[in-house]
CSV table of C-alpha atoms and ligand atoms in Angstrom, one decimal:
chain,number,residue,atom,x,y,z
J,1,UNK,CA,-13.4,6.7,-18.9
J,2,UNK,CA,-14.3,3.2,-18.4
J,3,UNK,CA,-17.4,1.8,-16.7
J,4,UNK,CA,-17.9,-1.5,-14.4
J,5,UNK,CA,-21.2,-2.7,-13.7
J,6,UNK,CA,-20.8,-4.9,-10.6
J,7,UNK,CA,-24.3,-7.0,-10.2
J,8,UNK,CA,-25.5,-8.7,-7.4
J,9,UNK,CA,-23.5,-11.6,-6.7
J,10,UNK,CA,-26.1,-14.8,-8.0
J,11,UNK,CA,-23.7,-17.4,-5.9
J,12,UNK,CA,-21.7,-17.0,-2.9
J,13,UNK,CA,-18.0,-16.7,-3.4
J,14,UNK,CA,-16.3,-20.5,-3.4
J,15,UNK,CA,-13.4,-22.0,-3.9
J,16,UNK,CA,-10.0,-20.4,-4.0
J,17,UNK,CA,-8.7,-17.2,-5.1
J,18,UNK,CA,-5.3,-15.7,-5.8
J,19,UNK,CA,-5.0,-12.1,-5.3
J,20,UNK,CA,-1.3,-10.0,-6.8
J,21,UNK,CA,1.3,-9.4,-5.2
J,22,UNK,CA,1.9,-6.9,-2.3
J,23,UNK,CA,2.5,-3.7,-3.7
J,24,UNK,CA,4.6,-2.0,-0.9
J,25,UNK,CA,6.8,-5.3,-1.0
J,26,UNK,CA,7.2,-5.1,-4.3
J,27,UNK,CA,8.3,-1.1,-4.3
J,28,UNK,CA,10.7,-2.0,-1.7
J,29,UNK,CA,11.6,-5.4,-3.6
J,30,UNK,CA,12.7,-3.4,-6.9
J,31,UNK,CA,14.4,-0.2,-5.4
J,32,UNK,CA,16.5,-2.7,-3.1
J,33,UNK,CA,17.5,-5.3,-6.1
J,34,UNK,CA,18.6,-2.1,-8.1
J,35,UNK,CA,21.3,-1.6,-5.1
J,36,UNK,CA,22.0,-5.0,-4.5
J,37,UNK,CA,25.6,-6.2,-5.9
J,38,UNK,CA,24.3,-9.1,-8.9
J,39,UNK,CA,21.1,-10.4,-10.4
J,40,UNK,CA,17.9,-10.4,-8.2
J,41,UNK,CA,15.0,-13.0,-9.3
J,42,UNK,CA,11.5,-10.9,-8.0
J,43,UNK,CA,8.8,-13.6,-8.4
J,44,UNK,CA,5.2,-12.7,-8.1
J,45,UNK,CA,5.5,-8.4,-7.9
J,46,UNK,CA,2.5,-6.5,-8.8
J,47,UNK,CA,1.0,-6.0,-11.8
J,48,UNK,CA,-0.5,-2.8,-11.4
J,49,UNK,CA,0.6,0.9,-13.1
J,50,UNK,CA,2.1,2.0,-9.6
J,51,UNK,CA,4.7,-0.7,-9.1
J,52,UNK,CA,5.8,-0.4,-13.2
J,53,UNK,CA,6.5,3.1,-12.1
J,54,UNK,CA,9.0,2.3,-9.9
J,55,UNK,CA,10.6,-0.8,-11.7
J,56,UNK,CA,10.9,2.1,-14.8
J,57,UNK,CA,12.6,4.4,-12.4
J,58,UNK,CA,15.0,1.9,-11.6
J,59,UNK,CA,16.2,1.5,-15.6
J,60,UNK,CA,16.4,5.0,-15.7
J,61,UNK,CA,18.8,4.7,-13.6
J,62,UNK,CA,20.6,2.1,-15.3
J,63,UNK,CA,19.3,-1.2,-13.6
J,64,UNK,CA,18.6,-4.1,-16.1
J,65,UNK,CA,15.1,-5.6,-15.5
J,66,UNK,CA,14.0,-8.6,-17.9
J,67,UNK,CA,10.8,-10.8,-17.7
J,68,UNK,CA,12.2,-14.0,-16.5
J,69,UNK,CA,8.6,-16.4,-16.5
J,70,UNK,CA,4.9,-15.3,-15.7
J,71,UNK,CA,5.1,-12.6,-12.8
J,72,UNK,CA,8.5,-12.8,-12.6
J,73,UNK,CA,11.0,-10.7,-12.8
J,74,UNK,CA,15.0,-10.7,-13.2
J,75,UNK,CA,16.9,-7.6,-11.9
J,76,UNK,CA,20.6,-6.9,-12.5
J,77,UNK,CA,21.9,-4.2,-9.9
J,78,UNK,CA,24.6,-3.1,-8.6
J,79,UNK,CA,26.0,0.7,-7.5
J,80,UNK,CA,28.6,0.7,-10.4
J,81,UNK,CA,26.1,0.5,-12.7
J,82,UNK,CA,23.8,3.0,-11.0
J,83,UNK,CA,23.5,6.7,-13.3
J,84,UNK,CA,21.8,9.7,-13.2
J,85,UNK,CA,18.4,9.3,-14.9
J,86,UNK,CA,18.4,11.3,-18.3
J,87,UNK,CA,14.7,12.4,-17.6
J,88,UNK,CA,11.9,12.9,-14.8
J,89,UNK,CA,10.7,10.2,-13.5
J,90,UNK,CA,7.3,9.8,-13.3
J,91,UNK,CA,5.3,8.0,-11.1
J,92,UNK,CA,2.1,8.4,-12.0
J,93,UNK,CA,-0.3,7.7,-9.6
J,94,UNK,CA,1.8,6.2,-6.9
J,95,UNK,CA,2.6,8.0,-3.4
J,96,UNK,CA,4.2,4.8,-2.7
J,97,UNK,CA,7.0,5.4,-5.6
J,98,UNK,CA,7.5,9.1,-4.8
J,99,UNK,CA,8.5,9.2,-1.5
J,100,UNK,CA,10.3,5.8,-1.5
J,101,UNK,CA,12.1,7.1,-4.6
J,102,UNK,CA,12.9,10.7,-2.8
J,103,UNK,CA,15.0,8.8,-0.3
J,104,UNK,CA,16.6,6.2,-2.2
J,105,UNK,CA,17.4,8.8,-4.8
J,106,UNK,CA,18.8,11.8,-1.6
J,107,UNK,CA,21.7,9.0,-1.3
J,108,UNK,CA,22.7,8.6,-4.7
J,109,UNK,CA,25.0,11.6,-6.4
J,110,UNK,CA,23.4,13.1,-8.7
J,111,UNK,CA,19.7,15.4,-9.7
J,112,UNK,CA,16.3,13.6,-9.2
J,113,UNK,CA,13.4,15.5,-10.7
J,114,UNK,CA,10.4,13.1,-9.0
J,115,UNK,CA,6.5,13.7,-10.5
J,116,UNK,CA,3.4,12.5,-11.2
J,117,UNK,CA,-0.6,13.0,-12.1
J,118,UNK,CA,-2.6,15.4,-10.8
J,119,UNK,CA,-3.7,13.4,-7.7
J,120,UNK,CA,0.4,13.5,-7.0
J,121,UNK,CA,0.5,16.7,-7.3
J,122,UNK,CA,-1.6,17.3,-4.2
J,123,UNK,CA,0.0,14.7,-1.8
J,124,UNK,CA,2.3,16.2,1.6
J,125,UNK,CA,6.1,15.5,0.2
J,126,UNK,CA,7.3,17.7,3.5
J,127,UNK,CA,7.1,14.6,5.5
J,128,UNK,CA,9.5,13.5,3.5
J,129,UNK,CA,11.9,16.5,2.9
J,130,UNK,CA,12.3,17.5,5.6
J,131,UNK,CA,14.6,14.0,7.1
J,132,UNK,CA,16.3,14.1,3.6
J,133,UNK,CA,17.5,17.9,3.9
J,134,UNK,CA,18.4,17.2,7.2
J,135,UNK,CA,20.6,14.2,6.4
J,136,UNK,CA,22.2,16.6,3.6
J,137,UNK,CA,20.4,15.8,0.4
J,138,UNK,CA,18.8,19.4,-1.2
J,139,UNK,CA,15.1,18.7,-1.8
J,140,UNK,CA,12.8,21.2,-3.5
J,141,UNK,CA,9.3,21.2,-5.0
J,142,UNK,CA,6.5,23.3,-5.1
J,143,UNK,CA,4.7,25.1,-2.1
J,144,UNK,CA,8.3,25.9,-0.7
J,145,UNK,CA,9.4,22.2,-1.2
J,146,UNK,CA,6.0,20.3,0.0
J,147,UNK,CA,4.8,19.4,-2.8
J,148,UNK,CA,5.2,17.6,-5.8
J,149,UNK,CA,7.3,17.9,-8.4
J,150,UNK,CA,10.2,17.2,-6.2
J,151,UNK,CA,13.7,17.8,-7.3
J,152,UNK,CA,16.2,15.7,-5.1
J,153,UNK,CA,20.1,16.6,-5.3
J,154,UNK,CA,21.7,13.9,-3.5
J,155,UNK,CA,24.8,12.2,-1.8
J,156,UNK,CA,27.1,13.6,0.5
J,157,UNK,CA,24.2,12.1,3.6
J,158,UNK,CA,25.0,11.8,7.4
J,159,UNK,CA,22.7,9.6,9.1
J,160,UNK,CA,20.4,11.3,11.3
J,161,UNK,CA,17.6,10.6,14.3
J,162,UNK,CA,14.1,11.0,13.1
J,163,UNK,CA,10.6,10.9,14.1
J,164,UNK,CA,7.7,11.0,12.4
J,165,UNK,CA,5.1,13.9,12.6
J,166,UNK,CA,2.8,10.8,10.9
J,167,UNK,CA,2.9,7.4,11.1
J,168,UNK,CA,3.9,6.6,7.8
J,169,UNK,CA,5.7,3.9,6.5
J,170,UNK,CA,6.7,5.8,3.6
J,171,UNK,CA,8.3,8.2,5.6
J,172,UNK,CA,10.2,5.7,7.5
J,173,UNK,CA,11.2,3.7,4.3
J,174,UNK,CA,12.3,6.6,2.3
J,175,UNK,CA,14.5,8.0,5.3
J,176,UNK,CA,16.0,4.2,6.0
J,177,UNK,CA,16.7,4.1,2.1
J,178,UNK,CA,18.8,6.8,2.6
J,179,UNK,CA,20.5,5.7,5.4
J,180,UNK,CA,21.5,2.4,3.3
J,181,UNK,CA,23.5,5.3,1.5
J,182,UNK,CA,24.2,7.7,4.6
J,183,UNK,CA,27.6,8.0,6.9
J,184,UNK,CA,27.0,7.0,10.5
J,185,UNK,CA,23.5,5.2,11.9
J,186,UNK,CA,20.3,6.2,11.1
J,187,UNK,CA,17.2,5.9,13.0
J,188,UNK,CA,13.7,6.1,12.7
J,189,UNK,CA,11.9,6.1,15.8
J,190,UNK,CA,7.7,5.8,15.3
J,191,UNK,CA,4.9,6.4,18.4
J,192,UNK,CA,2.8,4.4,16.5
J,193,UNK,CA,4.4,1.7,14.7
J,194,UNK,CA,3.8,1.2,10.9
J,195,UNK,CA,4.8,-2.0,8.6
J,196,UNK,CA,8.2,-3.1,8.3
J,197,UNK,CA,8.5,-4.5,4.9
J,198,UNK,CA,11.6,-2.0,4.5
J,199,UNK,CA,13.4,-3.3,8.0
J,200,UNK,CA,12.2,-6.7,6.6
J,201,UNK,CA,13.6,-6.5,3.2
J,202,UNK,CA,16.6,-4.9,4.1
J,203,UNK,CA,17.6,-7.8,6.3
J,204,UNK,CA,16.5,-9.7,3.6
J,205,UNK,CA,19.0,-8.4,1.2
J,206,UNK,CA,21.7,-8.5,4.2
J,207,UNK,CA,21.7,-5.1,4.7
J,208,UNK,CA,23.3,-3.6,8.4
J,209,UNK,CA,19.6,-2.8,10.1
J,210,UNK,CA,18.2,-3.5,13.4
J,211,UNK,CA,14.7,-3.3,14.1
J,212,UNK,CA,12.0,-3.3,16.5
J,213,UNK,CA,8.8,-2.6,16.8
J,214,UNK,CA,8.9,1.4,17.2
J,215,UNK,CA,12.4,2.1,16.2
J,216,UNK,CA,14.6,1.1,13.3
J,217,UNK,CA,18.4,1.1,12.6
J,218,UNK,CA,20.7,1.2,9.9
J,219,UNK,CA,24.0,1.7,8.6
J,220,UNK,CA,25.9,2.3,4.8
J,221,UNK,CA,25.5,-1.1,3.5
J,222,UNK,CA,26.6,-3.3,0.5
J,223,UNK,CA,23.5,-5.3,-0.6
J,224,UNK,CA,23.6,-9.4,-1.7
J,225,UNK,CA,21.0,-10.3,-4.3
J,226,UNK,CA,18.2,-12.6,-3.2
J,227,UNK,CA,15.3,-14.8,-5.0
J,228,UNK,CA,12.5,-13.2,-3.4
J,229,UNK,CA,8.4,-14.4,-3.5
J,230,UNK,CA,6.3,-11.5,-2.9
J,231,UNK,CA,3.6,-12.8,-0.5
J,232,UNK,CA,-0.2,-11.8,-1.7
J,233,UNK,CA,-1.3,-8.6,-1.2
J,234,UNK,CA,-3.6,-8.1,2.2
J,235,UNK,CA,-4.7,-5.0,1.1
J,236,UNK,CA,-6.3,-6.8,-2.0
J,237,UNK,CA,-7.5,-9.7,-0.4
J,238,UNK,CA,-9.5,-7.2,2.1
J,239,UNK,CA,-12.0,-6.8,-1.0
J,240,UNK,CA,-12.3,-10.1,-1.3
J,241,UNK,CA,-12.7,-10.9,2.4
J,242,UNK,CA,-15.2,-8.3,2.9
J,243,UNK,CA,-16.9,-9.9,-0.3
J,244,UNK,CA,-17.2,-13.2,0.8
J,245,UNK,CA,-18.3,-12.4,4.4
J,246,UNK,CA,-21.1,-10.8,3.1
J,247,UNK,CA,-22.5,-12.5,-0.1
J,248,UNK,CA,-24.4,-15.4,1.6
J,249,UNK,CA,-23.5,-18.8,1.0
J,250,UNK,CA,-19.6,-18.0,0.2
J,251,UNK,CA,-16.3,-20.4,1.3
J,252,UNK,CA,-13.8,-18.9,0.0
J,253,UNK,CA,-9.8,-19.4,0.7
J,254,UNK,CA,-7.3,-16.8,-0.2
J,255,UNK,CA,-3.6,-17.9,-0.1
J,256,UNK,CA,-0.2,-16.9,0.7
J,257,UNK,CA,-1.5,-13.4,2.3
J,258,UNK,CA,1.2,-10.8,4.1
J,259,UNK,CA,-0.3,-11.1,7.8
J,260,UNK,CA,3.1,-9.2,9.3
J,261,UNK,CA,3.2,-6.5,11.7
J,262,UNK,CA,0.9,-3.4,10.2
J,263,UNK,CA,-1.2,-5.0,7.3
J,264,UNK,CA,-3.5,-7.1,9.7
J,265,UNK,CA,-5.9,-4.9,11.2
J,266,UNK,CA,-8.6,-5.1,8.9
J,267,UNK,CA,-8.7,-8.7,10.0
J,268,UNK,CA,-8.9,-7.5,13.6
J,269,UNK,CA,-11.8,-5.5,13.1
J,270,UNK,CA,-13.9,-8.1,11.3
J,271,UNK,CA,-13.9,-10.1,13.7
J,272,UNK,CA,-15.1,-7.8,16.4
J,273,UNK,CA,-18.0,-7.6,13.5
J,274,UNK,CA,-18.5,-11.0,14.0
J,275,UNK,CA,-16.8,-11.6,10.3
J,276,UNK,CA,-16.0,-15.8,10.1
J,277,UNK,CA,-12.4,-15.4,8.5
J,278,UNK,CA,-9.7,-18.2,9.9
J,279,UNK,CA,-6.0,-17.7,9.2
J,280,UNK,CA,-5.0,-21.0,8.4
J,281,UNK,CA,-1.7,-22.6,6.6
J,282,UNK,CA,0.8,-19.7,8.7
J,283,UNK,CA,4.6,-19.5,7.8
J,284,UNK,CA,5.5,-17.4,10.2
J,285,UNK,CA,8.9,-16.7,8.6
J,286,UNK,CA,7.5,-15.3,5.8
J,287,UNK,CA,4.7,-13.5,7.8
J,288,UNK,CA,2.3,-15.3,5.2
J,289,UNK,CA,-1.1,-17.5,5.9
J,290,UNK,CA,-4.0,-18.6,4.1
J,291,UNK,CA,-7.6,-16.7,4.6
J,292,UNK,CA,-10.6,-19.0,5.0
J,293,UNK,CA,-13.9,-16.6,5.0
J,294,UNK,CA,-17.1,-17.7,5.4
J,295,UNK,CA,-20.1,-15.5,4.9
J,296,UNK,CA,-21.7,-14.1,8.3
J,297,UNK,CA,-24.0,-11.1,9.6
J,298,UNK,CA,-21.5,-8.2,11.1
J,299,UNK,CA,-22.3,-5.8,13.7
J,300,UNK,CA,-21.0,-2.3,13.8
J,301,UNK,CA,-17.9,-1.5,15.5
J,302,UNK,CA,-15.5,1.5,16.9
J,303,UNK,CA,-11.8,2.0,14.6
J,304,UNK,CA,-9.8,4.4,16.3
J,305,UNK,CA,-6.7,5.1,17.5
J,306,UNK,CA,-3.2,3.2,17.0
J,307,UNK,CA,-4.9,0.3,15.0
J,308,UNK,CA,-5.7,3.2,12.1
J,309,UNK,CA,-2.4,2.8,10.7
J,310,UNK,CA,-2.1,-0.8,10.4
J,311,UNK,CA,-5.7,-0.9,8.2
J,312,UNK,CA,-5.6,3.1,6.6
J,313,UNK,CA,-6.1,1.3,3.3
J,314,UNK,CA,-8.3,-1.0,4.0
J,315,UNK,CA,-11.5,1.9,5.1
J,316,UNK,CA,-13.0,2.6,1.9
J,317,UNK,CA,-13.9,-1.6,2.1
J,318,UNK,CA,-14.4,-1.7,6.0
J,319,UNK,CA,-17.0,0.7,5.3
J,320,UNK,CA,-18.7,-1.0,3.2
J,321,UNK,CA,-19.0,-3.7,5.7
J,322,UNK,CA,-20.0,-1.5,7.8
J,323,UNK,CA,-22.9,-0.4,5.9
J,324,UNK,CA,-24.0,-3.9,5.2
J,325,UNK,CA,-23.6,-4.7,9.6
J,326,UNK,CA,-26.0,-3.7,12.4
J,327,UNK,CA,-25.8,-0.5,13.9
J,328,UNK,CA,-23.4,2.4,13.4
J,329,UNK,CA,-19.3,2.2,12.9
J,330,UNK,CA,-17.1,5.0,13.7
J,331,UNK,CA,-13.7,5.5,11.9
J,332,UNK,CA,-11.7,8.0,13.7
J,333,UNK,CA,-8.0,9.1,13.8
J,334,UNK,CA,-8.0,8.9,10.1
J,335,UNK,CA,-7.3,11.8,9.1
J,336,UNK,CA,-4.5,10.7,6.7
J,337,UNK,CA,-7.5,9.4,4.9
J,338,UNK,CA,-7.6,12.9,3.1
J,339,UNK,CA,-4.4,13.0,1.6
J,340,UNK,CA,-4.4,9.5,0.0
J,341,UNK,CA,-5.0,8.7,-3.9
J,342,UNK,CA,-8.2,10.8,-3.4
J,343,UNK,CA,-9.1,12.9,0.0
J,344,UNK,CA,-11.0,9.3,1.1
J,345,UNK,CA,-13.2,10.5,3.7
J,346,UNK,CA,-15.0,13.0,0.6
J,347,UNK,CA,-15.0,9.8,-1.4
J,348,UNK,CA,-15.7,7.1,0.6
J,349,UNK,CA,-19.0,8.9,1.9
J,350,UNK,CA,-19.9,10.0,-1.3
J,351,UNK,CA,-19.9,5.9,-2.7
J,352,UNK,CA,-21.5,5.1,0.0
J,353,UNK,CA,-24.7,8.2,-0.1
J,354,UNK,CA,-24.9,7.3,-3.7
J,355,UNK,CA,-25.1,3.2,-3.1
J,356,UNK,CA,-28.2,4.3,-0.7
J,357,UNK,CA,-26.0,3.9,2.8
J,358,UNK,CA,-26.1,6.8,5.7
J,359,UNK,CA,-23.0,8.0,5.7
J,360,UNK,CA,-21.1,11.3,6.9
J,361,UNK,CA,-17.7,12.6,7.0
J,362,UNK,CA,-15.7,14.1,10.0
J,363,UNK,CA,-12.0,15.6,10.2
J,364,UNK,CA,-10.4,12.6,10.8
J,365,UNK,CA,-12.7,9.9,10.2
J,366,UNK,CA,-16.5,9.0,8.7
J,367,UNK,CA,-19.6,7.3,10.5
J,368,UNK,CA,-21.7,5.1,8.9
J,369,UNK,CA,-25.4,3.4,8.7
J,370,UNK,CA,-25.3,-0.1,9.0
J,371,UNK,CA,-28.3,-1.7,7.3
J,372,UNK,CA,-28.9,-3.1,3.3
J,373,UNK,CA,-27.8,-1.2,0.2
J,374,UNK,CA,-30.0,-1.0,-2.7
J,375,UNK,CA,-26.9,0.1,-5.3
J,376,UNK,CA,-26.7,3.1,-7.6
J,377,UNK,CA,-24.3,4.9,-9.9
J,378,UNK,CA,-20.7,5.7,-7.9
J,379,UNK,CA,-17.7,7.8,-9.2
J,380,UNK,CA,-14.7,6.0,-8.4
J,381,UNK,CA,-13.1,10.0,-8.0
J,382,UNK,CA,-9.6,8.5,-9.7
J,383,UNK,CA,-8.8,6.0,-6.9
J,384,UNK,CA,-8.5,2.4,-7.3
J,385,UNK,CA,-9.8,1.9,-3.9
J,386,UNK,CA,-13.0,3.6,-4.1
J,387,UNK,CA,-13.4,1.8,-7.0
J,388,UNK,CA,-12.6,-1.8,-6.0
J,389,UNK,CA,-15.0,-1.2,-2.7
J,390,UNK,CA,-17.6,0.0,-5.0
J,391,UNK,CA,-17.3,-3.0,-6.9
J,392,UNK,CA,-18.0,-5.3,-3.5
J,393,UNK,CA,-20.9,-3.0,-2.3
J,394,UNK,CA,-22.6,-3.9,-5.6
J,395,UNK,CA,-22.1,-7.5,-5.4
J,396,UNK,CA,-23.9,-7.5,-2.2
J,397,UNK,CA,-26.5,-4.9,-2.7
J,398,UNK,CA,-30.2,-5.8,-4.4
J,399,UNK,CA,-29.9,-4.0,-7.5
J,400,UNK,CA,-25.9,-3.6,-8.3
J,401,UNK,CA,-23.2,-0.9,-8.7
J,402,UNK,CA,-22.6,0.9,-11.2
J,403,UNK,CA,-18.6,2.0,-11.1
J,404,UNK,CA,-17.8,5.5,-13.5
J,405,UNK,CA,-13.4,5.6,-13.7
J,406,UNK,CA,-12.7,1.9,-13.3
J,407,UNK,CA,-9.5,2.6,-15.1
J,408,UNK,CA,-8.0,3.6,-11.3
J,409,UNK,CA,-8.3,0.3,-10.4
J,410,UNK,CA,-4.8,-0.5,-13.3
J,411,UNK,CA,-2.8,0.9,-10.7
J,412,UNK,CA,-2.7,-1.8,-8.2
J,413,UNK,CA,-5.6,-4.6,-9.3
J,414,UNK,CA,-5.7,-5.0,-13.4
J,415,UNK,CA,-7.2,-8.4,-13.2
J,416,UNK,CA,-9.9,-7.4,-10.5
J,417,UNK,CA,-12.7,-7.2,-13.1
J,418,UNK,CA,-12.1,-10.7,-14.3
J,419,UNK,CA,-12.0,-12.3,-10.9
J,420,UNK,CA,-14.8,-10.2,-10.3
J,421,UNK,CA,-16.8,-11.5,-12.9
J,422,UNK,CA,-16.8,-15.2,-11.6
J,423,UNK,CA,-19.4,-14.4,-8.9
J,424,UNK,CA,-22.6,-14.2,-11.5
N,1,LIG,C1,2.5,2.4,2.2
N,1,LIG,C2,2.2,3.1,3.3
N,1,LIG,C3,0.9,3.7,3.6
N,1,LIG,C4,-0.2,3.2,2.7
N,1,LIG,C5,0.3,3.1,1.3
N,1,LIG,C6,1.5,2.2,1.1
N,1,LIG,C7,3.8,1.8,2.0
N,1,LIG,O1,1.0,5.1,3.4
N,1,LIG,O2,-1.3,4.0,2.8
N,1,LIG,O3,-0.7,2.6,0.4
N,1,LIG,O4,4.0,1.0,1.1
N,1,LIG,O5,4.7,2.2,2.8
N,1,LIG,P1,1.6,6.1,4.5
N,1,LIG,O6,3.1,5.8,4.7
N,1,LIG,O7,1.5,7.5,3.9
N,1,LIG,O8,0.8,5.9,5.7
């Protein structure tokens, strides 16, 4: 087990800062190259364990992937060359790769055995199943087919009408991946509407999709390669922001971010905490900007209802701020929280207790105790982002945190530590 010690910052955060690629881009970026008829250039994908999963998935499957320059990434696809993988597949620790993988493997013909670590192991997969069986792929894992390992017979699929129990963009994205695959149209209809980056990609590779907000359509489709930069991650950057805003005396620019429909929130709700962050530099094609985030005193706020989707992975770090902002925040409607990397209510109110915050857990959600942390010893509890928000409680506490299982953070951040490390 590895250990970061994350001081008090001795200088606020300046200058610029690059943070990785978007992760769920780059999932969707790799298992749509793979399917795409010629050679895919994937510039600036993430580095971290969870995405590697899914690119290895793909060349089990018979997809050539070479490093073509720094980040980048060349991808030779293509249904012909498509096979049955010889072995599992295994994800790891990404929920992302699982459930994207179930659908885009229910279209393909042939056996699909889909697991991963221990954390996996726990996750709901019936969300999931349950569309694919329906469009006719045979799905089975433990717990009467809810949970992982998943064994996915595919082809053979009929498009089908769904809507999600949850809102989940993994649900939608693994259900439209089949559907790329599927006879007829398939749609996904969502109450609450989740990110699009598989609508947008799709279109992107020329698939047949429509899309609006709330509803999404698509048909069999032969994919066209594409040269693809994969914006910065906001979910990443959210560290960062949260960071600057509250070491005092930071300026700190963060470029290229995703801002698209269903990453944003977390911006939303920092500035109704009074958080100085400008979007600046917008390419609204792209759905990218620039962050500009000056340091500032927050005051507590209320995060509820349809906005929980669009900023689910961005709690663990809002409530840091909020520990750090005057008077009391309320998370609620989250109860997806629990089945995330780690059950993130448990864990999230635990980091906090232990870096001297009030905090306390409820069914769907947490309240905190705005106010100063003094730091202490936090277990990151195997998940990245307990870790990483740890990490930006120290830098702003008096006396530092202490972070036990830093090795989480490999699955979506490796250089985190080393950025990290330019604030003392
Ligand atoms: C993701 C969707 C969200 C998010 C996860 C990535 C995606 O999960 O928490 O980190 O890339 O589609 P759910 O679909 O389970 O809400």
């Amino acid at each position: 087990m590895t250990t970061l010690v994350a001081r008090p910052a001795v200088r606020g955060l300046r200058g610029s800062i690059t943070v990785p690629g978007d992760k769920s881009v780059s999932h969707r970026a790799l298992l749509l190259a793979a399917l795409a008829e010629g050679t895919s250039t994937l510039r600036g994908l993430s580095a971290g364990d969870d995405v590697a999963r899914t690119a290895a998935a793909m060349a089990a499957c018979g997809v050539a992937l070479e490093p073509s320059g720094p980040g980048e990434l060349t991808v030779e696809g293509g249904v012909a060359r498509l096979h049955e993988p010889a072995g599992v597949q295994d994800v790891g620790n990404s929920g992302t790769s699982i459930r994207l993988l179930a659908g885009w493997s229910a279209a393909r013909p042939w056996l699909s055995v889909l697991q991963g670590d221990s954390s996996i192991a726990r996750r709901p997969m019936g969300r999931v199943a349950e569309p694919l069986r329906r469009m006719g792929a045979i799905v089975d894992g433990r717990e009467r087919g809810t949970l992982p390992p998943l064994v996915v017979r595919g082809g053979d699929l009929t498009g089908i009408e769904h809507r999600p129990e949850v809102a989940s963009a993994q649900v939608k994205g693994a259900v439209l991946l089949a559907g790329l695959g599927a006879d007829g149209e398939t749609v996904v209809h969502e109450a609450v509407p989740t990110r699009r980056h598989t609508e947008e990609l799709i279109e992107r590779f020329a698939g047949e999709i429509e899309h609006r907000p709330g509803w999404a359509r698509v048909r069999r489709s032969t994919l066209r390669p594409v040269d693809l930069a994969v914006p910065a991650d906001p979910s990443q950057a959210a560290f960062w922001v949260v960071a600057a805003s509250l070491v005092p005396g930071s300026d700190l620019r963060i470029a290229g971010v995703y801002v698209g429909a269903g990453r944003a929130g977390f911006l939303d709700v920092l500035a109704r905490m009074g958080a100085e962050v400008t979007v600046e530099a917008e390419h609204p094609d792209e759905h990218t900007a620039d962050l500009r985030v000056r340091s500032a005193r927050l005051s507590a706020t209320t995060v509820a209802g349809e906005e929980v989707p669009s900023l689910i992975d961005e709690i663990p770090v809002l409530a840091v701020a909020a520990a750090f902002a005057e008077g009391t925040t309320t998370f609620s409607d989250a109860s997806e929280l629990r089945v995330k990397e780690s059950d993130r209510v448990e864990s999230t109110v635990a980091a906090l207790r232990a870096l001297g915050a009030g905090a306390e857990g409820r069914a769907d959600g947490l309240v905190v105790e705005g106010g100063r942390l003094a730091g202490g010893l936090v277990d990151a509890a195997g998940d990245h982002r307990i870790a990483m928000a740890s990490a930006v409680a120290g830098l702003a506490s008096s006396q530092g945190a202490t972070v036990e299982g830093w090795e989480a953070v490999a699955t979506s951040y490796p250089g985190f530590a080393e950025e990290l490390a330019r604030c003392w």
